[in-house]
Amino acid sequence: MTVRINPSILAADFANFERELGRISTADLVHVDIMDNHFVPNLTFGPPMVKRLQELSAIPLDIHLMIDDPDHWAPGYAELGAYSVTFHAEAARDAVALARTLRRLGARAGIALKPGTPVDDYLELLPEFDQVLVMTVEPGFGGQSFMQSTMPKLASLRRTVDAAGLDVWLQVDGGVTLETITVARDAGADTFVAGSSVFAGEPAEQIAALRAAAEGGHSH
Ligand code: DX5
Ligand code: ZN
């Protein structure tokens, strides 16, 4: 199985993104958390920062929008050339129309679900998306603990994706460590966001260790 390790620069040194991006160049994508202080009670950055990060990064950007009104704001990130743009199901007015717009603009289209949001309504819409992000913490902050209670959603998604032969990446975000990554992998995830666990140590070593754990045999 192909696994992807996407470090979240929410856990990086905000005063030195050029150096921090250099330390994660062996990862697959750079996960960029956009927070608007409305959809979540935290504030990060917006399009000008994304534009600059894209110029500096050796690997593509995986944009995670934790913002209200993604129908209005998300296309701008695709227009900047972001590789992947993921918006929250809870915030979107018309998720399918927005995903189609993102794809038309050349980005991969992703939809994210908060821990309490059921997946059922989205299973039949999976062909409209390139990625589903199952949040494994409440969005807003790094350094929280992985919520095992979200794993059944991942299993439903994996069953549906495989049964229909779809190419939809299943991403987890929040509390991903060397221990929890195998839990998420066993439930069906193939794309792993990790903030604290990458930047707490030497990032290249952490990325390699997370990749090896995710690629290893099933733990049960
Ligand atoms: C949380 C963000 C995550 C965050 C994960 O709202 O979406 O991407 O950076 O951080 P860790 O890996 O520390 O849980
Ligand atoms: Zn995120």
CSV table of C-alpha atoms and ligand atoms in Angstrom, one decimal:
chain,number,residue,atom,x,y,z
A,1,MET,CA,0.0,0.0,0.0
A,2,THR,CA,1.2,3.5,-0.8
A,3,VAL,CA,1.2,5.6,2.3
A,4,ARG,CA,1.7,9.4,2.5
A,5,ILE,CA,3.2,11.3,5.4
A,6,ASN,CA,2.1,14.9,5.5
A,7,PRO,CA,3.8,17.0,8.2
A,8,SER,CA,1.6,19.8,9.6
A,9,ILE,CA,3.6,23.0,9.8
A,10,LEU,CA,1.2,24.2,12.6
A,11,ALA,CA,3.9,22.6,14.8
A,12,ALA,CA,6.8,24.3,13.1
A,13,ASP,CA,8.7,27.5,14.0
A,14,PHE,CA,6.4,30.2,12.5
A,15,ALA,CA,9.4,32.6,12.4
A,16,ASN,CA,11.4,30.4,10.1
A,17,PHE,CA,9.3,28.5,7.6
A,18,GLU,CA,12.1,28.4,5.0
A,19,ARG,CA,14.3,26.3,7.3
A,20,GLU,CA,11.3,24.3,8.6
A,21,LEU,CA,10.2,23.4,5.0
A,22,GLY,CA,13.8,22.3,4.4
A,23,ARG,CA,13.6,19.9,7.3
A,24,ILE,CA,10.5,18.0,5.9
A,25,SER,CA,11.5,17.7,2.3
A,26,THR,CA,11.4,13.9,2.5
A,27,ALA,CA,7.7,14.0,3.3
A,28,ASP,CA,5.0,13.6,0.6
A,29,LEU,CA,3.0,16.8,1.1
A,30,VAL,CA,3.2,19.8,3.4
A,31,HIS,CA,-0.1,20.1,5.4
A,32,VAL,CA,-1.0,23.7,5.9
A,33,ASP,CA,-3.8,24.5,8.4
A,34,ILE,CA,-5.8,27.5,7.6
A,35,MET,CA,-7.9,28.7,10.6
A,36,ASP,CA,-10.1,31.8,10.6
A,37,ASN,CA,-11.0,32.2,14.3
A,38,HIS,CA,-14.6,31.6,13.4
A,39,PHE,CA,-15.0,28.0,12.3
A,40,VAL,CA,-12.4,27.1,14.9
A,41,PRO,CA,-11.2,29.2,17.9
A,42,ASN,CA,-7.7,29.8,16.5
A,43,LEU,CA,-6.2,31.9,13.7
A,44,THR,CA,-3.3,31.0,11.4
A,45,PHE,CA,-2.7,32.3,8.0
A,46,GLY,CA,-4.2,32.9,4.5
A,47,PRO,CA,-3.5,33.1,0.8
A,48,PRO,CA,-0.4,35.4,0.9
A,49,MET,CA,1.4,33.0,3.2
A,50,VAL,CA,0.3,30.0,1.2
A,51,LYS,CA,1.6,31.6,-1.9
A,52,ARG,CA,5.0,32.1,-0.3
A,53,LEU,CA,5.1,28.6,1.2
A,54,GLN,CA,4.5,27.2,-2.2
A,55,GLU,CA,7.5,29.1,-3.6
A,56,LEU,CA,9.7,27.8,-0.9
A,57,SER,CA,8.6,24.2,-0.6
A,58,ALA,CA,10.2,21.3,-2.5
A,59,ILE,CA,7.0,19.2,-2.1
A,60,PRO,CA,3.4,20.1,-2.9
A,61,LEU,CA,1.0,21.7,-0.4
A,62,ASP,CA,-2.0,20.0,1.2
A,63,ILE,CA,-4.3,22.8,2.3
A,64,HIS,CA,-6.7,22.1,5.2
A,65,LEU,CA,-9.3,24.9,5.4
A,66,MET,CA,-10.8,25.2,8.9
A,67,ILE,CA,-12.8,28.3,7.9
A,68,ASP,CA,-16.4,29.4,7.4
A,69,ASP,CA,-17.8,30.0,3.9
A,70,PRO,CA,-15.3,27.7,2.0
A,71,ASP,CA,-17.7,28.0,-1.0
A,72,HIS,CA,-16.4,31.6,-1.3
A,73,TRP,CA,-12.7,31.2,-0.1
A,74,ALA,CA,-11.5,27.7,-1.1
A,75,PRO,CA,-11.3,28.4,-4.9
A,76,GLY,CA,-8.7,31.1,-4.3
A,77,TYR,CA,-6.3,28.5,-2.8
A,78,ALA,CA,-6.7,26.3,-5.9
A,79,GLU,CA,-6.1,29.4,-8.1
A,80,LEU,CA,-2.8,29.9,-6.3
A,81,GLY,CA,-1.8,26.4,-7.5
A,82,ALA,CA,-2.2,24.4,-4.3
A,83,TYR,CA,-2.0,20.7,-5.0
A,84,SER,CA,-4.8,19.7,-2.7
A,85,VAL,CA,-7.6,21.8,-1.1
A,86,THR,CA,-9.7,20.3,1.7
A,87,PHE,CA,-12.7,22.1,3.2
A,88,HIS,CA,-15.0,21.1,6.0
A,89,ALA,CA,-18.3,19.4,5.3
A,90,GLU,CA,-19.9,21.3,8.3
A,91,ALA,CA,-19.0,24.7,6.8
A,92,ALA,CA,-19.8,24.1,3.1
A,93,ARG,CA,-23.1,25.1,1.6
A,94,ASP,CA,-22.7,23.0,-1.5
A,95,ALA,CA,-19.9,20.5,-1.1
A,96,VAL,CA,-20.3,18.8,-4.5
A,97,ALA,CA,-20.4,22.1,-6.4
A,98,LEU,CA,-17.3,23.3,-4.5
A,99,ALA,CA,-15.4,20.1,-5.1
A,100,ARG,CA,-16.2,20.4,-8.8
A,101,THR,CA,-14.9,24.0,-8.9
A,102,LEU,CA,-11.7,23.0,-7.1
A,103,ARG,CA,-11.1,20.2,-9.6
A,104,ARG,CA,-11.8,22.5,-12.5
A,105,LEU,CA,-9.2,24.8,-11.2
A,106,GLY,CA,-6.6,22.0,-11.1
A,107,ALA,CA,-6.5,21.1,-7.4
A,108,ARG,CA,-7.4,17.8,-5.8
A,109,ALA,CA,-10.6,18.3,-3.9
A,110,GLY,CA,-10.9,17.1,-0.3
A,111,ILE,CA,-13.7,17.0,2.2
A,112,ALA,CA,-13.1,17.0,6.0
A,113,LEU,CA,-15.3,15.6,8.8
A,114,LYS,CA,-15.1,16.7,12.4
A,115,PRO,CA,-15.1,13.8,14.9
A,116,GLY,CA,-18.9,14.2,15.5
A,117,THR,CA,-19.9,14.4,11.9
A,118,PRO,CA,-21.3,11.2,10.5
A,119,VAL,CA,-19.9,9.9,7.2
A,120,ASP,CA,-23.1,8.3,5.9
A,121,ASP,CA,-24.3,11.2,3.8
A,122,TYR,CA,-20.9,11.4,2.0
A,123,LEU,CA,-20.4,7.7,1.0
A,124,GLU,CA,-22.4,8.0,-2.2
A,125,LEU,CA,-20.7,11.3,-3.1
A,126,LEU,CA,-17.2,9.8,-2.9
A,127,PRO,CA,-16.6,10.0,-6.7
A,128,GLU,CA,-16.8,13.8,-6.4
A,129,PHE,CA,-13.7,13.9,-4.1
A,130,ASP,CA,-10.0,13.0,-4.3
A,131,GLN,CA,-9.6,12.9,-0.5
A,132,VAL,CA,-11.6,12.5,2.6
A,133,LEU,CA,-10.1,13.8,5.8
A,134,VAL,CA,-11.4,12.1,9.0
A,135,MET,CA,-10.4,14.4,11.8
A,136,THR,CA,-9.1,12.4,14.7
A,137,VAL,CA,-9.2,15.4,17.1
A,138,GLU,CA,-11.5,18.4,17.3
A,139,PRO,CA,-10.0,20.8,14.7
A,140,GLY,CA,-8.3,24.0,16.0
A,141,PHE,CA,-5.2,23.0,17.8
A,142,GLY,CA,-2.1,20.7,17.6
A,143,GLY,CA,-1.0,18.4,20.3
A,144,GLN,CA,-4.3,16.8,21.2
A,145,SER,CA,-4.9,13.1,21.7
A,146,PHE,CA,-6.0,10.8,18.9
A,147,MET,CA,-9.7,9.9,19.1
A,148,GLN,CA,-10.1,6.2,18.5
A,149,SER,CA,-13.9,6.7,18.3
A,150,THR,CA,-13.5,8.1,14.8
A,151,MET,CA,-12.1,4.8,13.4
A,152,PRO,CA,-15.5,3.3,12.4
A,153,LYS,CA,-16.0,6.2,9.9
A,154,LEU,CA,-12.6,5.4,8.3
A,155,ALA,CA,-13.6,1.7,8.0
A,156,SER,CA,-16.9,2.6,6.3
A,157,LEU,CA,-15.0,4.9,3.9
A,158,ARG,CA,-12.3,2.2,3.2
A,159,ARG,CA,-15.0,-0.4,2.4
A,160,THR,CA,-16.9,1.9,0.1
A,161,VAL,CA,-13.8,3.2,-1.7
A,162,ASP,CA,-12.5,-0.4,-2.3
A,163,ALA,CA,-15.8,-1.8,-3.3
A,164,ALA,CA,-16.3,0.9,-5.9
A,165,GLY,CA,-12.7,0.8,-7.0
A,166,LEU,CA,-12.3,4.5,-6.4
A,167,ASP,CA,-9.0,6.4,-6.1
A,168,VAL,CA,-9.8,8.5,-3.0
A,169,TRP,CA,-7.2,9.1,-0.4
A,170,LEU,CA,-8.3,8.6,3.2
A,171,GLN,CA,-6.5,11.0,5.5
A,172,VAL,CA,-6.3,11.3,9.2
A,173,ASP,CA,-5.3,14.4,11.1
A,174,GLY,CA,-4.8,14.9,14.8
A,175,GLY,CA,-2.8,13.0,17.4
A,176,VAL,CA,-1.0,10.8,14.9
A,177,THR,CA,2.1,9.2,16.5
A,178,LEU,CA,4.2,6.1,16.0
A,179,GLU,CA,1.5,4.3,18.1
A,180,THR,CA,-1.7,5.7,16.7
A,181,ILE,CA,-0.6,5.6,13.0
A,182,THR,CA,-1.0,1.8,12.9
A,183,VAL,CA,-4.5,2.1,14.4
A,184,ALA,CA,-5.5,4.5,11.7
A,185,ARG,CA,-3.8,2.4,9.0
A,186,ASP,CA,-5.5,-0.7,10.2
A,187,ALA,CA,-8.9,1.1,10.0
A,188,GLY,CA,-8.2,2.1,6.4
A,189,ALA,CA,-6.2,5.4,6.3
A,190,ASP,CA,-3.5,5.8,3.7
A,191,THR,CA,-2.6,9.5,4.2
A,192,PHE,CA,-1.3,10.7,7.6
A,193,VAL,CA,-1.0,14.2,8.9
A,194,ALA,CA,1.4,14.7,11.8
A,195,GLY,CA,2.4,17.9,13.5
A,196,SER,CA,3.8,17.5,17.0
A,197,SER,CA,5.2,14.0,16.4
A,198,VAL,CA,7.2,15.3,13.4
A,199,PHE,CA,8.5,18.5,14.8
A,200,ALA,CA,9.1,17.4,18.4
A,201,GLY,CA,12.1,15.4,17.2
A,202,GLU,CA,14.4,15.5,14.2
A,203,PRO,CA,11.8,15.8,11.4
A,204,ALA,CA,13.5,13.6,8.7
A,205,GLU,CA,13.9,10.8,11.3
A,206,GLN,CA,10.3,11.1,12.5
A,207,ILE,CA,9.0,11.1,8.9
A,208,ALA,CA,11.0,7.9,8.2
A,209,ALA,CA,9.8,6.2,11.4
A,210,LEU,CA,6.1,7.1,10.8
A,211,ARG,CA,6.4,5.9,7.2
A,212,ALA,CA,7.9,2.6,8.3
A,213,ALA,CA,5.2,2.1,10.9
A,214,ALA,CA,2.5,2.8,8.4
A,215,GLU,CA,4.0,0.5,5.8
A,216,GLY,CA,4.6,-2.3,8.3
A,217,GLY,CA,2.4,-5.3,8.7
A,218,HIS,CA,-1.0,-5.1,10.4
A,219,SER,CA,-0.7,-5.0,14.1
A,220,HIS,CA,-3.6,-7.4,14.6
B,1,DX5,C1,-5.7,20.5,14.0
B,1,DX5,C2,-5.0,20.5,12.7
B,1,DX5,C3,-3.9,19.5,12.6
B,1,DX5,C4,-2.8,19.7,13.6
B,1,DX5,C5,-2.4,18.3,14.0
B,1,DX5,O1,-6.8,21.3,13.9
B,1,DX5,O2,-5.9,20.3,11.6
B,1,DX5,O3,-3.3,19.5,11.3
B,1,DX5,O4,-1.6,20.4,13.1
B,1,DX5,O5,-1.4,18.4,15.1
B,1,DX5,P1,-1.0,17.2,15.9
B,1,DX5,O6,-0.3,16.2,14.9
B,1,DX5,O7,0.0,17.8,16.9
B,1,DX5,O8,-2.2,16.6,16.5
B,2,ZN,ZN,-5.0,19.9,9.7
